[in-house]
PDB file of C-alpha atoms and ligand atoms in Angstrom:
ATOM      1  CA  MET A   1       7.170  49.120   3.517  1.00 98.00           C
ATOM      2  CA  ASP A   2       6.020  50.039   7.736  1.00 98.00           C
ATOM      3  CA  VAL A   3       2.683  50.494   7.865  1.00 98.00           C
ATOM      4  CA  VAL A   4       2.245  51.963  11.921  1.00 98.00           C
ATOM      5  CA  LYS A   5      -0.808  52.297  14.148  1.00 98.00           C
ATOM      6  CA  ARG A   6       1.169  53.595  16.510  1.00 98.00           C
ATOM      7  CA  ILE A   7       2.725  57.643  17.360  1.00 98.00           C
ATOM      8  CA  ARG A   8       6.039  56.896  18.523  1.00 98.00           C
ATOM      9  CA  GLU A   9       6.467  53.721  15.622  1.00 98.00           C
ATOM     10  CA  VAL A  10       6.291  56.582  13.608  1.00 98.00           C
ATOM     11  CA  ARG A  11       8.234  59.753  14.649  1.00 98.00           C
ATOM     12  CA  LYS A  12      10.753  56.912  15.702  1.00 98.00           C
ATOM     13  CA  LEU A  13      10.690  56.021  11.746  1.00 98.00           C
ATOM     14  CA  ALA A  14      11.080  59.343   9.990  1.00 98.00           C
ATOM     15  CA  GLY A  15      13.644  60.507  12.786  1.00 97.00           C
ATOM     16  CA  GLN A  16      16.109  57.829  11.766  1.00 97.00           C
ATOM     17  CA  ALA A  17      15.200  58.409   7.589  1.00 97.00           C
ATOM     18  CA  ARG A  18      15.544  62.421   9.129  1.00 96.00           C
ATOM     19  CA  GLY A  19      19.387  60.878  10.700  1.00 96.00           C
ATOM     20  CA  THR A  20      20.603  59.877   7.797  1.00 96.00           C
ATOM     21  CA  GLY A  21      20.013  63.270   6.144  1.00 95.00           C
ATOM     22  CA  GLY A  22      17.096  62.142   3.993  1.00 91.00           C
ATOM     23  CA  LYS A  23      14.262  64.740   3.169  1.00 98.00           C
ATOM     24  CA  ILE A  24      11.098  63.630   4.394  1.00 98.00           C
ATOM     25  CA  ALA A  25       7.774  64.290   3.342  1.00 98.00           C
ATOM     26  CA  LEU A  26       4.192  63.978   4.423  1.00 99.00           C
ATOM     27  CA  VAL A  27       1.070  63.044   2.442  1.00 99.00           C
ATOM     28  CA  PRO A  28      -1.942  63.102   4.526  1.00 98.00           C
ATOM     29  CA  THR A  29      -5.169  61.445   3.664  1.00 98.00           C
ATOM     30  CA  MET A  30      -8.823  60.228   4.999  1.00 98.00           C
ATOM     31  CA  GLY A  31      -7.994  56.986   2.189  1.00 98.00           C
ATOM     32  CA  ALA A  32     -10.214  55.606   0.030  1.00 97.00           C
ATOM     33  CA  LEU A  33      -7.081  56.631  -2.533  1.00 98.00           C
ATOM     34  CA  HIS A  34      -7.521  57.496  -5.266  1.00 98.00           C
ATOM     35  CA  ALA A  35      -5.984  58.766  -9.357  1.00 98.00           C
ATOM     36  CA  GLY A  36      -5.801  62.997  -7.302  1.00 98.00           C
ATOM     37  CA  HIS A  37      -4.024  60.667  -3.726  1.00 98.00           C
ATOM     38  CA  PHE A  38      -1.946  59.047  -6.284  1.00 98.00           C
ATOM     39  CA  SER A  39      -0.222  62.526  -8.107  1.00 98.00           C
ATOM     40  CA  LEU A  40       0.543  63.534  -4.428  1.00 98.00           C
ATOM     41  CA  ILE A  41       2.188  60.175  -3.965  1.00 98.00           C
ATOM     42  CA  ASP A  42       3.701  60.114  -7.456  1.00 98.00           C
ATOM     43  CA  ALA A  43       5.480  63.726  -6.474  1.00 98.00           C
ATOM     44  CA  ALA A  44       6.638  63.164  -3.328  1.00 98.00           C
ATOM     45  CA  ARG A  45       8.191  59.559  -4.169  1.00 98.00           C
ATOM     46  CA  SER A  46       9.547  61.419  -6.888  1.00 98.00           C
ATOM     47  CA  GLU A  47      10.736  65.136  -4.847  1.00 98.00           C
ATOM     48  CA  CYS A  48      11.836  63.610  -1.439  1.00 98.00           C
ATOM     49  CA  ASP A  49      13.810  60.336   0.515  1.00 98.00           C
ATOM     50  CA  PHE A  50      11.898  59.421   2.787  1.00 98.00           C
ATOM     51  CA  LEU A  51       7.460  59.133   1.993  1.00 98.00           C
ATOM     52  CA  VAL A  52       4.820  59.278   4.841  1.00 99.00           C
ATOM     53  CA  VAL A  53       1.480  58.898   3.896  1.00 99.00           C
ATOM     54  CA  SER A  54      -0.746  58.725   6.549  1.00 99.00           C
ATOM     55  CA  ILE A  55      -4.578  57.661   6.405  1.00 98.00           C
ATOM     56  CA  PHE A  56      -7.144  59.029   8.900  1.00 98.00           C
ATOM     57  CA  VAL A  57     -11.046  59.823   8.325  1.00 98.00           C
ATOM     58  CA  ASN A  58     -10.777  62.987  11.027  1.00 98.00           C
ATOM     59  CA  PRO A  59     -14.192  63.159  12.980  1.00 97.00           C
ATOM     60  CA  THR A  60     -13.383  66.565  14.110  1.00 97.00           C
ATOM     61  CA  GLN A  61     -14.250  67.833  10.998  1.00 97.00           C
ATOM     62  CA  PHE A  62     -16.781  66.165  10.001  1.00 96.00           C
ATOM     63  CA  ALA A  63     -20.088  67.606  11.453  1.00 94.00           C
ATOM     64  CA  PRO A  64     -22.977  66.008  14.061  1.00 94.00           C
ATOM     65  CA  HIS A  65     -25.497  64.984   9.743  1.00 93.00           C
ATOM     66  CA  GLU A  66     -22.290  64.378   7.976  1.00 93.00           C
ATOM     67  CA  ASP A  67     -20.869  61.180   7.216  1.00 93.00           C
ATOM     68  CA  LEU A  68     -18.477  60.258   8.842  1.00 96.00           C
ATOM     69  CA  SER A  69     -19.215  56.884  10.264  1.00 94.00           C
ATOM     70  CA  SER A  70     -20.691  56.302   6.106  1.00 93.00           C
ATOM     71  CA  TYR A  71     -17.642  57.252   5.114  1.00 95.00           C
ATOM     72  CA  PRO A  72     -15.338  54.939   2.713  1.00 96.00           C
ATOM     73  CA  ARG A  73     -13.382  52.789   4.257  1.00 96.00           C
ATOM     74  CA  THR A  74     -10.772  50.824   1.473  1.00 97.00           C
ATOM     75  CA  GLU A  75      -8.283  49.964   3.360  1.00 98.00           C
ATOM     76  CA  GLY A  76      -6.260  47.074   2.174  1.00 98.00           C
ATOM     77  CA  ASP A  77      -6.770  48.660  -1.568  1.00 98.00           C
ATOM     78  CA  ASP A  78      -5.198  52.154  -0.221  1.00 98.00           C
ATOM     79  CA  LEU A  79      -2.471  50.096   1.337  1.00 98.00           C
ATOM     80  CA  ALA A  80      -0.953  48.329  -1.899  1.00 98.00           C
ATOM     81  CA  ALA A  81      -1.781  51.639  -3.973  1.00 98.00           C
ATOM     82  CA  CYS A  82       0.652  52.662  -0.441  1.00 98.00           C
ATOM     83  CA  ARG A  83       3.398  49.553  -1.732  1.00 98.00           C
ATOM     84  CA  ALA A  84       2.802  49.546  -4.880  1.00 98.00           C
ATOM     85  CA  ARG A  85       3.404  53.878  -5.233  1.00 98.00           C
ATOM     86  CA  GLY A  86       6.554  54.126  -3.253  1.00 98.00           C
ATOM     87  CA  ALA A  87       5.637  54.681   0.079  1.00 98.00           C
ATOM     88  CA  ASP A  88       7.653  54.519   3.276  1.00 98.00           C
ATOM     89  CA  VAL A  89       5.896  54.546   5.700  1.00 98.00           C
ATOM     90  CA  VAL A  90       1.597  54.628   6.019  1.00 99.00           C
ATOM     91  CA  PHE A  91       0.874  56.017   9.168  1.00 99.00           C
ATOM     92  CA  ILE A  92      -3.280  55.089  10.077  1.00 98.00           C
ATOM     93  CA  PRO A  93      -3.732  55.373  14.077  1.00 98.00           C
ATOM     94  CA  PRO A  94      -6.443  54.703  15.137  1.00 98.00           C
ATOM     95  CA  CYS A  95      -8.923  57.944  17.290  1.00 98.00           C
ATOM     96  CA  GLU A  96      -7.248  56.921  19.947  1.00 98.00           C
ATOM     97  CA  GLU A  97      -4.603  57.315  19.101  1.00 98.00           C
ATOM     98  CA  MET A  98      -4.091  61.251  17.710  1.00 98.00           C
ATOM     99  CA  TYR A  99      -7.194  61.669  19.976  1.00 98.00           C
ATOM    100  CA  PRO A 100      -6.326  60.204  23.640  1.00 97.00           C
ATOM    101  CA  PHE A 101      -8.145  62.793  25.674  1.00 96.00           C
ATOM    102  CA  GLY A 102     -10.609  62.435  23.040  1.00 95.00           C
ATOM    103  CA  LYS A 103     -12.423  65.795  21.772  1.00 93.00           C
ATOM    104  CA  PRO A 104      -9.353  68.505  21.675  1.00 96.00           C
ATOM    105  CA  LYS A 105      -9.278  71.790  23.708  1.00 97.00           C
ATOM    106  CA  THR A 106      -6.569  73.631  22.126  1.00 97.00           C
ATOM    107  CA  GLU A 107      -8.638  75.790  18.077  1.00 97.00           C
ATOM    108  CA  ILE A 108      -6.567  76.301  15.176  1.00 98.00           C
ATOM    109  CA  THR A 109      -8.642  78.808  13.276  1.00 97.00           C
ATOM    110  CA  VAL A 110      -7.059  81.394  10.255  1.00 98.00           C
ATOM    111  CA  PRO A 111     -10.679  82.958  10.423  1.00 97.00           C
ATOM    112  CA  GLN A 112     -10.362  85.442   7.435  1.00 97.00           C
ATOM    113  CA  LEU A 113      -9.819  82.522   5.274  1.00 98.00           C
ATOM    114  CA  ALA A 114     -12.637  80.287   6.291  1.00 98.00           C
ATOM    115  CA  GLY A 115     -15.359  82.142   7.113  1.00 97.00           C
ATOM    116  CA  THR A 116     -16.107  82.056   2.896  1.00 98.00           C
ATOM    117  CA  LEU A 117     -16.769  79.146   0.737  1.00 98.00           C
ATOM    118  CA  CYS A 118     -16.753  76.306   1.846  1.00 98.00           C
ATOM    119  CA  GLY A 119     -16.269  77.217   5.540  1.00 98.00           C
ATOM    120  CA  ALA A 120     -19.933  79.304   4.827  1.00 97.00           C
ATOM    121  CA  SER A 121     -21.848  76.729   4.741  1.00 95.00           C
ATOM    122  CA  ARG A 122     -19.389  73.889   6.845  1.00 96.00           C
ATOM    123  CA  PRO A 123     -18.870  76.111  10.549  1.00 96.00           C
ATOM    124  CA  GLY A 124     -15.847  74.606  12.383  1.00 96.00           C
ATOM    125  CA  HIS A 125     -14.176  71.783   9.927  1.00 98.00           C
ATOM    126  CA  PHE A 126     -11.564  74.170   8.495  1.00 98.00           C
ATOM    127  CA  ALA A 127     -10.440  73.929  12.486  1.00 98.00           C
ATOM    128  CA  GLY A 128     -11.307  70.104  12.148  1.00 98.00           C
ATOM    129  CA  VAL A 129      -8.640  70.190   9.304  1.00 98.00           C
ATOM    130  CA  CYS A 130      -5.944  72.600  11.346  1.00 98.00           C
ATOM    131  CA  ILE A 131      -5.469  70.600  14.177  1.00 98.00           C
ATOM    132  CA  VAL A 132      -5.113  66.956  13.155  1.00 98.00           C
ATOM    133  CA  VAL A 133      -3.040  68.676  10.331  1.00 99.00           C
ATOM    134  CA  ALA A 134      -0.691  70.659  12.807  1.00 98.00           C
ATOM    135  CA  LYS A 135      -0.852  67.392  14.894  1.00 98.00           C
ATOM    136  CA  LEU A 136       0.787  65.435  11.441  1.00 98.00           C
ATOM    137  CA  LEU A 137       3.115  67.912  11.076  1.00 98.00           C
ATOM    138  CA  ASN A 138       3.864  67.637  13.718  1.00 98.00           C
ATOM    139  CA  ILE A 139       4.812  63.546  14.330  1.00 98.00           C
ATOM    140  CA  VAL A 140       6.119  63.907  10.958  1.00 98.00           C
ATOM    141  CA  ALA A 141       7.643  66.891  10.929  1.00 98.00           C
ATOM    142  CA  PRO A 142       8.308  66.526   7.310  1.00 98.00           C
ATOM    143  CA  ASP A 143      10.902  69.252   5.215  1.00 98.00           C
ATOM    144  CA  ARG A 144       7.734  68.580   2.850  1.00 98.00           C
ATOM    145  CA  ALA A 145       3.710  68.639   3.183  1.00 99.00           C
ATOM    146  CA  TYR A 146       1.415  67.349   0.261  1.00 99.00           C
ATOM    147  CA  PHE A 147      -2.401  68.743  -0.365  1.00 98.00           C
ATOM    148  CA  GLY A 148      -4.721  69.596  -3.332  1.00 98.00           C
ATOM    149  CA  GLU A 149      -5.887  72.134  -5.263  1.00 98.00           C
ATOM    150  CA  LYS A 150      -8.903  70.281  -5.406  1.00 98.00           C
ATOM    151  CA  ASP A 151      -8.871  71.236  -2.023  1.00 98.00           C
ATOM    152  CA  TYR A 152      -8.664  74.659  -3.580  1.00 98.00           C
ATOM    153  CA  GLN A 153      -8.867  76.833  -0.008  1.00 98.00           C
ATOM    154  CA  GLN A 154      -7.903  74.190   2.718  1.00 98.00           C
ATOM    155  CA  ALA A 155      -4.633  73.896   1.383  1.00 98.00           C
ATOM    156  CA  ALA A 156      -4.783  78.389   1.476  1.00 98.00           C
ATOM    157  CA  ILE A 157      -5.832  77.511   5.487  1.00 98.00           C
ATOM    158  CA  ILE A 158      -2.628  75.597   5.897  1.00 98.00           C
ATOM    159  CA  ARG A 159      -0.598  77.415   4.127  1.00 98.00           C
ATOM    160  CA  ARG A 160      -1.397  80.373   5.843  1.00 98.00           C
ATOM    161  CA  MET A 161      -1.684  78.512   9.641  1.00 98.00           C
ATOM    162  CA  VAL A 162       1.812  76.666   8.699  1.00 98.00           C
ATOM    163  CA  LYS A 163       3.453  80.659   7.749  1.00 98.00           C
ATOM    164  CA  ASP A 164       1.699  82.262  11.271  1.00 98.00           C
ATOM    165  CA  MET A 165       3.026  79.598  13.467  1.00 98.00           C
ATOM    166  CA  ASN A 166       6.561  79.355  11.566  1.00 98.00           C
ATOM    167  CA  LEU A 167       6.512  75.737  11.592  1.00 98.00           C
ATOM    168  CA  PRO A 168       9.440  74.521   9.705  1.00 98.00           C
ATOM    169  CA  VAL A 169       7.411  72.725   6.324  1.00 98.00           C
ATOM    170  CA  GLU A 170       7.312  73.680   3.037  1.00 98.00           C
ATOM    171  CA  ILE A 171       3.385  73.323   1.906  1.00 98.00           C
ATOM    172  CA  VAL A 172       3.525  71.590  -1.410  1.00 98.00           C
ATOM    173  CA  THR A 173      -0.193  71.624  -3.587  1.00 98.00           C
ATOM    174  CA  CYS A 174      -0.490  69.430  -6.791  1.00 98.00           C
ATOM    175  CA  PRO A 175      -2.969  70.245  -9.804  1.00 98.00           C
ATOM    176  CA  ILE A 176      -6.777  68.062  -9.736  1.00 98.00           C
ATOM    177  CA  VAL A 177      -6.746  65.046 -11.451  1.00 98.00           C
ATOM    178  CA  ARG A 178     -10.273  64.367 -12.967  1.00 98.00           C
ATOM    179  CA  GLU A 179     -12.102  61.983 -14.952  1.00 98.00           C
ATOM    180  CA  PRO A 180     -11.823  61.450 -18.349  1.00 98.00           C
ATOM    181  CA  ASP A 181     -15.626  63.857 -19.140  1.00 98.00           C
ATOM    182  CA  GLY A 182     -13.905  66.094 -15.613  1.00 98.00           C
ATOM    183  CA  LEU A 183     -15.834  65.195 -12.570  1.00 98.00           C
ATOM    184  CA  ALA A 184     -12.679  65.704 -10.109  1.00 98.00           C
ATOM    185  CA  MET A 185     -11.719  63.397  -8.259  1.00 98.00           C
ATOM    186  CA  SER A 186     -13.496  62.327  -5.214  1.00 98.00           C
ATOM    187  CA  SER A 187     -13.551  59.400  -2.362  1.00 95.00           C
ATOM    188  CA  ARG A 188     -17.273  61.098  -1.721  1.00 95.00           C
ATOM    189  CA  ASN A 189     -18.007  60.439  -5.890  1.00 97.00           C
ATOM    190  CA  GLY A 190     -19.668  56.940  -4.971  1.00 96.00           C
ATOM    191  CA  TYR A 191     -21.926  58.268  -3.415  1.00 97.00           C
ATOM    192  CA  LEU A 192     -23.502  59.667  -6.737  1.00 98.00           C
ATOM    193  CA  SER A 193     -26.084  57.311  -8.177  1.00 98.00           C
ATOM    194  CA  ASP A 194     -25.941  56.571 -12.249  1.00 98.00           C
ATOM    195  CA  GLU A 195     -28.173  59.185 -12.448  1.00 98.00           C
ATOM    196  CA  GLN A 196     -26.526  61.448 -10.688  1.00 98.00           C
ATOM    197  CA  ARG A 197     -22.783  60.702 -12.300  1.00 98.00           C
ATOM    198  CA  ARG A 198     -24.310  61.551 -14.938  1.00 98.00           C
ATOM    199  CA  GLU A 199     -25.170  64.793 -14.360  1.00 98.00           C
ATOM    200  CA  ALA A 200     -22.093  65.621 -12.577  1.00 98.00           C
ATOM    201  CA  PRO A 201     -19.243  66.632 -15.242  1.00 98.00           C
ATOM    202  CA  ALA A 202     -21.388  69.704 -15.040  1.00 98.00           C
ATOM    203  CA  LEU A 203     -19.600  71.146 -12.216  1.00 98.00           C
ATOM    204  CA  TYR A 204     -16.220  71.351 -14.488  1.00 98.00           C
ATOM    205  CA  GLY A 205     -18.379  71.842 -17.786  1.00 98.00           C
ATOM    206  CA  SER A 206     -19.603  75.671 -15.670  1.00 98.00           C
ATOM    207  CA  LEU A 207     -16.308  76.561 -14.362  1.00 98.00           C
ATOM    208  CA  GLN A 208     -15.030  76.261 -18.552  1.00 98.00           C
ATOM    209  CA  LEU A 209     -17.466  78.696 -19.712  1.00 98.00           C
ATOM    210  CA  ALA A 210     -17.455  80.701 -15.945  1.00 98.00           C
ATOM    211  CA  ALA A 211     -13.302  81.174 -17.845  1.00 98.00           C
ATOM    212  CA  GLU A 212     -14.364  81.480 -21.343  1.00 97.00           C
ATOM    213  CA  MET A 213     -15.848  84.348 -20.652  1.00 97.00           C
ATOM    214  CA  ILE A 214     -13.896  85.829 -17.542  1.00 97.00           C
ATOM    215  CA  ARG A 215     -10.827  85.356 -20.770  1.00 95.00           C
ATOM    216  CA  SER A 216     -12.981  86.246 -23.494  1.00 93.00           C
ATOM    217  CA  ALA A 217     -15.258  89.335 -22.102  1.00 90.00           C
ATOM    218  CA  HIS A 218     -13.536  90.295 -19.061  1.00 86.00           C
ATOM    219  CA  PRO A 219     -17.968  90.361 -17.719  1.00 95.00           C
ATOM    220  CA  PRO A 220     -19.247  91.425 -14.364  1.00 97.00           C
ATOM    221  CA  VAL A 221     -18.527  89.473 -11.738  1.00 97.00           C
ATOM    222  CA  GLU A 222     -22.390  89.380 -11.672  1.00 98.00           C
ATOM    223  CA  ASP A 223     -22.606  88.186 -14.927  1.00 98.00           C
ATOM    224  CA  VAL A 224     -19.863  85.671 -14.669  1.00 98.00           C
ATOM    225  CA  ILE A 225     -22.162  83.983 -11.098  1.00 98.00           C
ATOM    226  CA  GLY A 226     -25.413  83.934 -13.058  1.00 98.00           C
ATOM    227  CA  ALA A 227     -24.098  82.570 -15.861  1.00 98.00           C
ATOM    228  CA  VAL A 228     -22.309  79.336 -14.273  1.00 98.00           C
ATOM    229  CA  ARG A 229     -25.996  79.282 -12.357  1.00 98.00           C
ATOM    230  CA  ARG A 230     -28.044  78.417 -15.105  1.00 98.00           C
ATOM    231  CA  TYR A 231     -26.193  76.331 -16.429  1.00 98.00           C
ATOM    232  CA  LEU A 232     -25.530  73.919 -13.421  1.00 98.00           C
ATOM    233  CA  SER A 233     -29.733  74.429 -13.304  1.00 98.00           C
ATOM    234  CA  GLU A 234     -30.025  73.392 -16.585  1.00 98.00           C
ATOM    235  CA  ASN A 235     -26.610  70.717 -16.901  1.00 98.00           C
ATOM    236  CA  ALA A 236     -27.157  69.227 -12.929  1.00 98.00           C
ATOM    237  CA  PRO A 237     -30.726  69.649 -12.130  1.00 98.00           C
ATOM    238  CA  LEU A 238     -30.783  66.967  -9.699  1.00 98.00           C
ATOM    239  CA  GLY A 239     -28.165  68.561  -8.288  1.00 98.00           C
ATOM    240  CA  GLU A 240     -28.668  71.580  -5.128  1.00 98.00           C
ATOM    241  CA  ILE A 241     -26.233  74.946  -5.835  1.00 98.00           C
ATOM    242  CA  ASP A 242     -25.058  74.871  -2.418  1.00 98.00           C
ATOM    243  CA  TYR A 243     -22.203  78.036  -3.308  1.00 98.00           C
ATOM    244  CA  VAL A 244     -21.499  80.020  -6.665  1.00 98.00           C
ATOM    245  CA  GLN A 245     -18.102  82.494  -6.026  1.00 98.00           C
ATOM    246  CA  VAL A 246     -15.681  84.890  -7.430  1.00 98.00           C
ATOM    247  CA  VAL A 247     -13.075  85.398  -5.319  1.00 98.00           C
ATOM    248  CA  ASP A 248      -9.372  86.470  -4.348  1.00 98.00           C
ATOM    249  CA  PRO A 249      -6.986  83.904  -4.494  1.00 98.00           C
ATOM    250  CA  ASP A 250      -4.875  85.197  -2.370  1.00 98.00           C
ATOM    251  CA  THR A 251      -7.232  86.859  -0.098  1.00 98.00           C
ATOM    252  CA  LEU A 252     -11.171  84.386  -0.831  1.00 98.00           C
ATOM    253  CA  SER A 253     -12.531  87.378  -0.618  1.00 98.00           C
ATOM    254  CA  ASP A 254     -15.191  87.753  -3.347  1.00 98.00           C
ATOM    255  CA  VAL A 255     -13.391  90.806  -5.839  1.00 97.00           C
ATOM    256  CA  ARG A 256     -15.542  93.361  -7.081  1.00 95.00           C
ATOM    257  CA  ALA A 257     -14.668  93.493 -10.340  1.00 94.00           C
ATOM    258  CA  ILE A 258     -12.759  90.584 -12.157  1.00 95.00           C
ATOM    259  CA  ASP A 259      -9.089  91.263 -13.245  1.00 89.00           C
ATOM    260  CA  GLY A 260      -6.068  89.797 -13.018  1.00 92.00           C
ATOM    261  CA  LYS A 261      -6.446  85.991 -11.629  1.00 96.00           C
ATOM    262  CA  VAL A 262      -9.886  84.617  -9.717  1.00 98.00           C
ATOM    263  CA  LEU A 263     -10.356  81.792  -8.605  1.00 98.00           C
ATOM    264  CA  VAL A 264     -14.149  80.553  -9.452  1.00 98.00           C
ATOM    265  CA  ALA A 265     -15.388  77.842  -7.565  1.00 98.00           C
ATOM    266  CA  VAL A 266     -18.312  75.759  -6.784  1.00 98.00           C
ATOM    267  CA  ALA A 267     -19.866  73.620  -4.396  1.00 98.00           C
ATOM    268  CA  VAL A 268     -22.899  71.167  -5.635  1.00 98.00           C
ATOM    269  CA  LYS A 269     -25.297  68.627  -3.342  1.00 98.00           C
ATOM    270  CA  PHE A 270     -26.377  65.810  -5.034  1.00 98.00           C
ATOM    271  CA  GLU A 271     -27.964  64.535  -1.685  1.00 96.00           C
ATOM    272  CA  ARG A 272     -25.439  61.521   0.107  1.00 94.00           C
ATOM    273  CA  ALA A 273     -22.746  63.894  -2.299  1.00 96.00           C
ATOM    274  CA  ARG A 274     -21.476  67.582  -2.009  1.00 97.00           C
ATOM    275  CA  LEU A 275     -19.446  67.594  -4.584  1.00 98.00           C
ATOM    276  CA  ILE A 276     -17.033  71.275  -5.003  1.00 98.00           C
ATOM    277  CA  ASP A 277     -14.588  71.899  -7.731  1.00 98.00           C
ATOM    278  CA  ASN A 278     -12.815  75.222  -9.002  1.00 98.00           C
ATOM    279  CA  MET A 279     -10.361  76.974 -11.701  1.00 98.00           C
ATOM    280  CA  LEU A 280      -7.903  79.249 -11.317  1.00 98.00           C
ATOM    281  CA  VAL A 281      -9.252  81.817 -14.413  1.00 97.00           C
ATOM    282  CA  ASP A 282      -6.125  84.643 -16.145  1.00 95.00           C
ATOM    283  CA  ALA A 283      -8.752  87.202 -17.517  1.00 90.00           C
ATOM    284  CA  GLY A 284      -5.553  88.567 -19.678  1.00 81.00           C
ATOM    285  CA  CYS A 285      -4.634  85.072 -20.463  1.00 62.00           C
ATOM    286  CA  ASP A 286      -5.406  82.220 -22.541  1.00 53.00           C
ATOM    287  CA  ASP A 287      -4.915  79.311 -19.564  1.00 52.00           C
ATOM    288  CA  ALA A 288      -3.745  80.375 -16.179  1.00 51.00           C
TER     289      ALA A 288
HETATM  290  P1  AMP B   1      -8.965  63.115   1.395  1.00 59.97           P
HETATM  291  O1  AMP B   1      -8.627  62.313   0.859  1.00 59.97           O
HETATM  292  O2  AMP B   1     -10.333  63.979   0.253  1.00 59.97           O
HETATM  293  O3  AMP B   1      -8.268  64.583   2.815  1.00 59.97           O
HETATM  294  O4  AMP B   1      -8.332  63.803   0.240  1.00 59.97           O
HETATM  295  C1  AMP B   1      -6.073  64.452   0.455  1.00 59.97           C
HETATM  296  C2  AMP B   1      -5.482  64.513  -0.389  1.00 59.97           C
HETATM  297  O5  AMP B   1      -5.699  64.041  -1.393  1.00 59.97           O
HETATM  298  C3  AMP B   1      -5.637  65.908   0.181  1.00 59.97           C
HETATM  299  O6  AMP B   1      -5.115  67.717  -0.074  1.00 59.97           O
HETATM  300  C4  AMP B   1      -6.281  66.179  -1.674  1.00 59.97           C
HETATM  301  O7  AMP B   1      -7.176  67.934  -1.634  1.00 59.97           O
HETATM  302  C5  AMP B   1      -6.590  65.557  -2.213  1.00 59.97           C
HETATM  303  N1  AMP B   1      -7.028  65.251  -3.377  1.00 59.97           N
HETATM  304  C6  AMP B   1      -7.956  65.089  -3.026  1.00 59.97           C
HETATM  305  N2  AMP B   1      -8.927  64.588  -4.517  1.00 59.97           N
HETATM  306  C7  AMP B   1      -8.013  65.276  -5.427  1.00 59.97           C
HETATM  307  C8  AMP B   1      -8.423  65.358  -6.730  1.00 59.97           C
HETATM  308  N3  AMP B   1      -9.367  65.465  -7.323  1.00 59.97           N
HETATM  309  N4  AMP B   1      -6.815  65.874  -6.724  1.00 59.97           N
HETATM  310  C9  AMP B   1      -5.410  66.247  -6.496  1.00 59.97           C
HETATM  311  N5  AMP B   1      -5.427  65.798  -5.461  1.00 59.97           N
HETATM  312  C10 AMP B   1      -7.326  66.217  -4.391  1.00 59.97           C
END
């Protein structure tokens, strides 16, 4: 496995693999790798010939008050895990390599998908995600790039960016990987105190409650949101609800009535740890 810090090096290695007819996969990450990341890496490994994992804590997607400086960095473990899972290249650039001219003057936004859910509470976040993902796609030129459904809105925005810009890459999404108690795995779960950690599975519990209500009774949206909020207040009193929304899975607009597939999405802040989770639910089906 090659560990490379420079754009020209990763371009060269990916170019050589492309030259031999290999299908190239990219798994973009911010490191502190866990089983959620591994599911993307394993899927990419099994479906493609040449696997590039990028590790870059991207400053442009953090607001000034957010956790850029304290974001977990576990480079040694991450490299060992990538090696064990068969990555061909880990691209781990320093910040100056990705942003040699400082803050980019180009902006890529998908406002129709980015104004809601996490985009509403983190203005500018998805513009930062779009610029770094566009750069990585341009640098590696993969056939496929892998993203997690845990960040459903992020994947939807990237899919649309790729479509709108005719980027020649297939965006593949992988299911949410959870702890045994249901908590969605996240590099930020380590910020939780023991007490907060005990409450955190309530996000998943609240989504299961919503799914049950939706499948059994087709309730008004307000009833679902009310029930999820009550569940979170009772089961995660240390958390502060950021949002509870029921949206169309394609447009991410709030739905007025539940009919067909909907996405139920929640975000809860436990001090430094802002946790998100979501579930696709089909009102007409027992397992969406
Ligand atoms: P991050 O390092 O948090 O930027 O995440 C890198 C990629 O891993 C993103 O596409 C995430 O959606 C995905 N990911 C993170 N956590 C999970 C999880 N629990 N299950 C599935 N994918 C995940």
